[in-house]
XYZ file of C-alpha atoms in Angstrom:
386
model
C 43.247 5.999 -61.080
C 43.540 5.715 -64.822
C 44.593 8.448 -66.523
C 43.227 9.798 -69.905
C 44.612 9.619 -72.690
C 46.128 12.878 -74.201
C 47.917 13.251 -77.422
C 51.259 15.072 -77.973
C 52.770 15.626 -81.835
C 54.734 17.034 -83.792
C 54.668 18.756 -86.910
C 57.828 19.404 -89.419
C 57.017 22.458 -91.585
C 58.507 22.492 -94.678
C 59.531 26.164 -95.672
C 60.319 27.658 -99.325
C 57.532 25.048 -101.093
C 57.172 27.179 -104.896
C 54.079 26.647 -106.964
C 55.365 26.406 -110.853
C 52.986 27.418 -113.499
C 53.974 25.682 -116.999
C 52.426 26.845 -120.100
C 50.745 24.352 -122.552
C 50.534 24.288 -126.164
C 46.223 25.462 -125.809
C 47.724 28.331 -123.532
C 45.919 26.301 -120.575
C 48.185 26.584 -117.527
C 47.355 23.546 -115.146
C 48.795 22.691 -111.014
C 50.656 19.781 -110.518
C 51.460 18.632 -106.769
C 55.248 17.538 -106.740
C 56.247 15.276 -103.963
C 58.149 18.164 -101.734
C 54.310 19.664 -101.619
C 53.671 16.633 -99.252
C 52.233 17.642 -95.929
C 54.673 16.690 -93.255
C 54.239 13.308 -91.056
C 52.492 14.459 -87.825
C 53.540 11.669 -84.711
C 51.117 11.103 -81.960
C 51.794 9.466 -78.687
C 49.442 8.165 -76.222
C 49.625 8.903 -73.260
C 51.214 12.340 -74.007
C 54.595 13.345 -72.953
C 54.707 14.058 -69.252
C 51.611 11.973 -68.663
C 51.815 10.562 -64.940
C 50.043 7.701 -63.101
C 49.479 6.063 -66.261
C 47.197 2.712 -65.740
C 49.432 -0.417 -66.076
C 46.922 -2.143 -68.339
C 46.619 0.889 -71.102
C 48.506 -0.410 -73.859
C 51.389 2.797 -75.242
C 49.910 3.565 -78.630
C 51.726 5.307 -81.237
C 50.191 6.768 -84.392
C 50.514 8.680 -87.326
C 48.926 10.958 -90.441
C 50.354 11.770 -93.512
C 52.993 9.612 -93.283
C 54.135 5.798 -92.425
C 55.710 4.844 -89.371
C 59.583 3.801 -89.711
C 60.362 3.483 -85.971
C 58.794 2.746 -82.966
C 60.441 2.318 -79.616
C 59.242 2.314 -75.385
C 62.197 1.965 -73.125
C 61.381 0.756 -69.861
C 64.030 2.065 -66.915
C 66.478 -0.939 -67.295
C 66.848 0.435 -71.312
C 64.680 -2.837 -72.028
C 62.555 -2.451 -75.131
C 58.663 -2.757 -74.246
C 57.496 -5.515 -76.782
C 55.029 -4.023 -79.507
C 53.369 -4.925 -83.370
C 53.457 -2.453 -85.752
C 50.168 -2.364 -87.685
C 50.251 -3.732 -91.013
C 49.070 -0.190 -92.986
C 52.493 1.228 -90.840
C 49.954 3.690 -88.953
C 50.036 2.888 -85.493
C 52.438 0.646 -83.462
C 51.332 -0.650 -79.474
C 52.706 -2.442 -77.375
C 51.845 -6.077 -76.689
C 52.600 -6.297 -72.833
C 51.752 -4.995 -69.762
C 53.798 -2.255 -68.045
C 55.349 -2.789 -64.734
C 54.127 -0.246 -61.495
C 55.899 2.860 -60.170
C 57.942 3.358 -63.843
C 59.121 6.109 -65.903
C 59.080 5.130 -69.976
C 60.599 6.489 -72.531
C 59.672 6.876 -76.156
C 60.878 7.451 -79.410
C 59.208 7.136 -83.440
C 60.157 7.852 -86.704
C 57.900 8.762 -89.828
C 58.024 9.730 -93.086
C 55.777 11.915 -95.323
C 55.434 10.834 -99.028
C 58.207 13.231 -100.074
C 60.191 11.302 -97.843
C 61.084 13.595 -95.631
C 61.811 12.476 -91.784
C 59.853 13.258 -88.561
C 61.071 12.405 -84.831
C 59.008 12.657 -81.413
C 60.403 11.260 -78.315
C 58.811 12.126 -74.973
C 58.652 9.601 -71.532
C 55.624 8.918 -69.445
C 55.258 7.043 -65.685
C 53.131 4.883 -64.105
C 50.979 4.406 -61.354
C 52.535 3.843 -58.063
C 50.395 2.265 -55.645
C 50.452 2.503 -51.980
C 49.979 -1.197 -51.716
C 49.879 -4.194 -53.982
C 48.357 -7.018 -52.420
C 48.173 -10.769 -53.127
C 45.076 -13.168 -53.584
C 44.280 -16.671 -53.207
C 41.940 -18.781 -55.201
C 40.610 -21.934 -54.541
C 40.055 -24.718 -55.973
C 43.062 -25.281 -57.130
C 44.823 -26.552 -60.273
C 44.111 -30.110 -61.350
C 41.843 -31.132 -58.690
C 38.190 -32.922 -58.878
C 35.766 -32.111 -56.357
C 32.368 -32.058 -55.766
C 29.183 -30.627 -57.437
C 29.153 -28.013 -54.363
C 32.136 -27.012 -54.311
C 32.405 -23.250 -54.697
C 35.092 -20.952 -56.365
C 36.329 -18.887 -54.199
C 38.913 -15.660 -54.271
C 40.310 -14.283 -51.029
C 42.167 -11.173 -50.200
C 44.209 -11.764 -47.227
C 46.425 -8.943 -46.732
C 43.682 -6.208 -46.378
C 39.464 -5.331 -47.224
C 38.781 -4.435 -51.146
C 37.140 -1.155 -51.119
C 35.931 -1.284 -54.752
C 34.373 -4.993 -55.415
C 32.842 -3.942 -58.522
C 36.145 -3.626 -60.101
C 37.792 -7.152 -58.845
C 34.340 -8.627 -60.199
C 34.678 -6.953 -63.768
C 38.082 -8.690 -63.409
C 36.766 -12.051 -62.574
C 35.589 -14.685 -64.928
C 34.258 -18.734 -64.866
C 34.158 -20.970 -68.288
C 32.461 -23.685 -68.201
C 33.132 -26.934 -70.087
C 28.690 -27.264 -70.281
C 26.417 -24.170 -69.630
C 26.372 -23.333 -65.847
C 24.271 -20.709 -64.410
C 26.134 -18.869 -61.516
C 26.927 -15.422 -59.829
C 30.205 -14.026 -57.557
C 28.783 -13.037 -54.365
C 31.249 -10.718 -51.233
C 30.828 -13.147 -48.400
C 33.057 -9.956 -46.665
C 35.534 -7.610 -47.387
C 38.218 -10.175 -48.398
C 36.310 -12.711 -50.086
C 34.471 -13.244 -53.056
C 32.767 -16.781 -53.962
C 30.843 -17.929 -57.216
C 28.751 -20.847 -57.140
C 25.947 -22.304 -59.575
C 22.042 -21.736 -58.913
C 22.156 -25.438 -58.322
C 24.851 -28.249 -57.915
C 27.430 -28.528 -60.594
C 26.319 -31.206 -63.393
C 28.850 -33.803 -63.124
C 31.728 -34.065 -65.259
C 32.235 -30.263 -65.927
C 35.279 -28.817 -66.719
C 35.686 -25.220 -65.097
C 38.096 -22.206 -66.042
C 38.641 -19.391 -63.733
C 40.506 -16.500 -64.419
C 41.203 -13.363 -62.424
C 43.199 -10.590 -64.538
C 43.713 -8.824 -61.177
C 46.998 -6.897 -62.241
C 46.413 -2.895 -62.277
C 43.001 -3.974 -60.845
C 42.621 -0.181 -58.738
C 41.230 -2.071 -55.743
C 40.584 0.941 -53.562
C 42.615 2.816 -50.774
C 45.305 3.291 -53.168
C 45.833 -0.684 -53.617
C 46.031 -2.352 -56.631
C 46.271 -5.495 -57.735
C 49.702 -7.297 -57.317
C 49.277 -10.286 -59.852
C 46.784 -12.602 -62.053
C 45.537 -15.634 -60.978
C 44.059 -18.511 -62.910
C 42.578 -22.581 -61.990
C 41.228 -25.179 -63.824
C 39.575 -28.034 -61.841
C 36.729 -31.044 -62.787
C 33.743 -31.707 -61.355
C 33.244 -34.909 -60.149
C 30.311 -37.406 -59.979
C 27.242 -36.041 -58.672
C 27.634 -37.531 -54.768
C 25.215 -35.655 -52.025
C 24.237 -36.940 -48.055
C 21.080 -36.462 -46.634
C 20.559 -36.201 -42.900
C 17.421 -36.153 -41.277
C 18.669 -36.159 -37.725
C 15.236 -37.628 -36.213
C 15.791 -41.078 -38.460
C 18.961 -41.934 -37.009
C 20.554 -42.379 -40.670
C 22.784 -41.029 -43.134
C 22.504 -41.641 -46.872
C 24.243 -40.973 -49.423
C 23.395 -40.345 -53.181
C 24.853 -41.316 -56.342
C 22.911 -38.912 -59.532
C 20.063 -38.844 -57.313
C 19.743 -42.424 -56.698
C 20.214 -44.095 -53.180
C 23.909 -45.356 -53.166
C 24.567 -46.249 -49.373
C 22.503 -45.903 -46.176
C 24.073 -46.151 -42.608
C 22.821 -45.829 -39.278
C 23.653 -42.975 -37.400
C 23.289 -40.679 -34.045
C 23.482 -37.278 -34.525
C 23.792 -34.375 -32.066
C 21.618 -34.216 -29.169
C 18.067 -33.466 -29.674
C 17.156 -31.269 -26.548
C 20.294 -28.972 -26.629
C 20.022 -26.486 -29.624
C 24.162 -25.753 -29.085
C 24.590 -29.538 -29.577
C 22.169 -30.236 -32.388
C 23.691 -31.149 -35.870
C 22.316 -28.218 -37.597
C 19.876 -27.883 -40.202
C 20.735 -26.644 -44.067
C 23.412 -27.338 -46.639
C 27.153 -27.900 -46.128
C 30.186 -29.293 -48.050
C 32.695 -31.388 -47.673
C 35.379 -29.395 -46.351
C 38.433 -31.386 -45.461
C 39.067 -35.475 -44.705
C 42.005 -36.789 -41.858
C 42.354 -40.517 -41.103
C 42.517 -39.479 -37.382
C 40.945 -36.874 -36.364
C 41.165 -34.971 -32.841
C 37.990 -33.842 -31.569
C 39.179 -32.617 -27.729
C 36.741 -29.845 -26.708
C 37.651 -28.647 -23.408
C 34.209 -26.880 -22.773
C 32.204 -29.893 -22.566
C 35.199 -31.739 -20.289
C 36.974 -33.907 -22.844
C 40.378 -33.569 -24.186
C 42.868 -35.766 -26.599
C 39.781 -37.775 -28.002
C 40.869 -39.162 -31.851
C 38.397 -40.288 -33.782
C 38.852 -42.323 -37.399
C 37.460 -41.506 -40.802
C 36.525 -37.935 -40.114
C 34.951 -35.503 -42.775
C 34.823 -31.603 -41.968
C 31.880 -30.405 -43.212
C 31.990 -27.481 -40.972
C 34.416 -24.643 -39.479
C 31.057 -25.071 -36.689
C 32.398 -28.070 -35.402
C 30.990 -30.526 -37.439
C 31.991 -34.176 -38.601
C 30.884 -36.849 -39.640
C 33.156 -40.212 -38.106
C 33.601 -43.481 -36.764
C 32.769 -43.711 -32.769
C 32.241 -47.169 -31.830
C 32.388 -45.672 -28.279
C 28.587 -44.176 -29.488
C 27.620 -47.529 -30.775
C 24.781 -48.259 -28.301
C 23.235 -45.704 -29.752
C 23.882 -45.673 -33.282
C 21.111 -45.746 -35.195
C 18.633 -45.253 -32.301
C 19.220 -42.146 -30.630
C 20.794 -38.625 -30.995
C 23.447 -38.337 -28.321
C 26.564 -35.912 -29.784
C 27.704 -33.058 -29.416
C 26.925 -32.049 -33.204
C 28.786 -34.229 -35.301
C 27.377 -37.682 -37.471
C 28.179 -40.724 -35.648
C 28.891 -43.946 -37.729
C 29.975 -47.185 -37.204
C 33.699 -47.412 -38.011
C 33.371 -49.626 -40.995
C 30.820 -47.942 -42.121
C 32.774 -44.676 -41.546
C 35.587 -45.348 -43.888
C 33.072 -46.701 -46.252
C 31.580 -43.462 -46.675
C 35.349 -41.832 -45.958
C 36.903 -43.444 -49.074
C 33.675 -42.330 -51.217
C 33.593 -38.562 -50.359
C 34.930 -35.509 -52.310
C 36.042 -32.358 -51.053
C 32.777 -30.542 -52.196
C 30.611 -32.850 -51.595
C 26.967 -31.447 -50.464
C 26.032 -32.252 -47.161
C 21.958 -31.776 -46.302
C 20.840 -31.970 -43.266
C 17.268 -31.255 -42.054
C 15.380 -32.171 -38.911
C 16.921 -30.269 -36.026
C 15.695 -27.412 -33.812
C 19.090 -25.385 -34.777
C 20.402 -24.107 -37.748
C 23.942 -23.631 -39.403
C 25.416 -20.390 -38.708
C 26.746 -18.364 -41.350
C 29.935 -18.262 -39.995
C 31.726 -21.318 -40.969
C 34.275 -21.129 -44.120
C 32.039 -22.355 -46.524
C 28.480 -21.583 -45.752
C 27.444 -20.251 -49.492
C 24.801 -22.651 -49.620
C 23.147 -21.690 -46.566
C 21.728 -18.435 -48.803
C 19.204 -18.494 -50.857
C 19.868 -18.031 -54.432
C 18.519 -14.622 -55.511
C 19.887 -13.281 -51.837
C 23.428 -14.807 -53.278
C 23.063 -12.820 -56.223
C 21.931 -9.651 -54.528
C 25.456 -9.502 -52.894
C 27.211 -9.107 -56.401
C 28.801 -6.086 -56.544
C 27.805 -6.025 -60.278
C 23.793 -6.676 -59.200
């Protein structure tokens, strides 16, 4: 809750001011303001002495009128000085960095009017406490290059966010080349941004989330900012049609390798590889695929690509090679011959768009990365900002 900002001061009178009369040669008789006549510097602090649950992210500001600032002082509880700039007309002085949760400040200021004459205010404020401050996650991460569908995404692990507007004012993507995108709640605990279409290739991405004193909700707040910057890769995308018995793969829109392939069976809906659009999600040189409910167990395959949380791969299995290429006949993932497996392996990106199409099933929306199974203006309906 952020509180609002009151004003204390302070105002030195000065007592037994005379007004002298002199007499000129014309017999006119005219005023003159000496410098005691000065009105007397008047300090403001904000917040106001006595303020509580002061937001962490309000800078202290201290002013004043009729008069210049000579002093300007916030003592965190350790008797550390809060670092602060004092404006260059001597007016106002505020600090320069954030203030830590659950603290009790104190301030002090000096001023003086033009006569010179001194005024002090000192006065102490505290802080917010919050019931909870918990951490994030966000992903990609630094220095990485992935794929042109490869979404940004910002978890909360500990616990839901109860106001997602507020994390999303929070939240924002640079782009190294204009981008058109939106942050959309998947849930309570996650929030992904992606572009209307695939990344152009090359781009340069900045994401930063000034979380800290984010009120989250529930009396949680944020516990610390997080920041990435990743590239964007070359434009790579497959394309399944599971009735051709292929997989190809796409280089800027151009065909850059075909294989032959047998995807999941045909008849069974539970073993089809399903229809819409995936990512690359993960790559292992050996990969264990034991599934106890269809009766096998300690089965390693090479070369395999996650491209779902569903189940999916797609791998070597020269154990499938009758029908590679001819028929459908697994259990959901893409079949390739092994060569052709690491082939395609060695090419692929984390973030790399899988499409496939063809198949009496369809991808649930329940795998970790299923943000381009939605269409786009649905995506941008679940902004908390739409």
């Amino acid at each position: 809750m952020r509180s609002k900002r009151l004003f204390g001061s302070v105002v030195t009178f000065v007592a037994g001011v005379a007004l002298l009369a002199s007499c000129s040669s014309d017999g006119g008789v005219a005023g003159t303001a000496k410098p005691a006549d000065a009105a007397p510097a008047e300090i403001a602090f904000a917040p106001a002495d006595g303020t509580k649950d002061v937001s962490v992210l309000e800078p202290v500001k201290i002013t004043v009128t009729d008069g210049t600032l000579t002093g300007a002082t916030v003592t965190n509880p350790a008797g550390e000085e809060v670092a602060g700039e004092l404006a260059g007309d001597k007016l106002s002085w505020s600090t320069t960095e954030l203030l830590g949760y659950g603290k009790t400040y104190t301030y002090r200021a000096t001023a003086t009017n033009a006569a010179g004459r001194e005024t002090t205010l000192e006065g102490s404020f505290a802080t917010v406490a919050p019931a909870s401050t918990p951490r994030a996650t966000i992903n990609p991460i630094d220095d990485v290059t992935v794929g042109v569908g490869m979404p940004i995404s910002i978890k909360f692990p500990e616990g839901p966010v109860e106001d997602k507007a507020a994390v999303e004012k929070a939240l924002k993507v640079e782009t190294s080349t204009p981008v058109e995108g939106s942050w959309a709640w998947l849930n309570d605990q996650q929030v992904d941004w992606r572009p209307k279409e695939y990344w152009p290739a090359n781009t340069e991405v900045d994401v930063t989330a000034k979380l800290y004193g984010v009120n989250l909700g529930g009396g949680a707040y944020g516990k610390s900012d997080l920041t990435t910057s990743f590239t964007i890769g070359r434009n790579q995308v497959v394309k399944v049609h599971t009735p051709d018995h292929k997989m190809e793969v796409y280089r800027d829109g151009k065909l850059y390798m075909s294989f032959p392939a047998s995807n999941g069976k045909d008849a069974d809906p539970n073993l089809n590889t399903p229809n819409g659009t995936v990512i690359v999600m993960a790559k292992e040189k050996v990969g264990n695929f034991s599934n106890p409910r269809y009766g096998y167990t300690d089965v390693e395959k090479l070369w395999a690509v996650r491209i779902s949380n569903h189940g999916e791969f797609i791998h070597e299995n020269e154990e499938n090679r009758a029908n590679i290429g001819k028929a459908n006949t697994s259990h959901g993932c893409i079949n390739l011959f092994e060569a052709d497996a690491k082939k395609y392996f060695d090419s692929a990106l984390i973030g790399d768009p899988v499409e496939i199409t063809g198949s009496k099933a369809d991808f649930p929306t329940t795998s970790d990365v299923f943000d381009w199974l939605i269409p786009w203006d649905q995506w941008k309906s679940m902004s908390a900002l739409s």
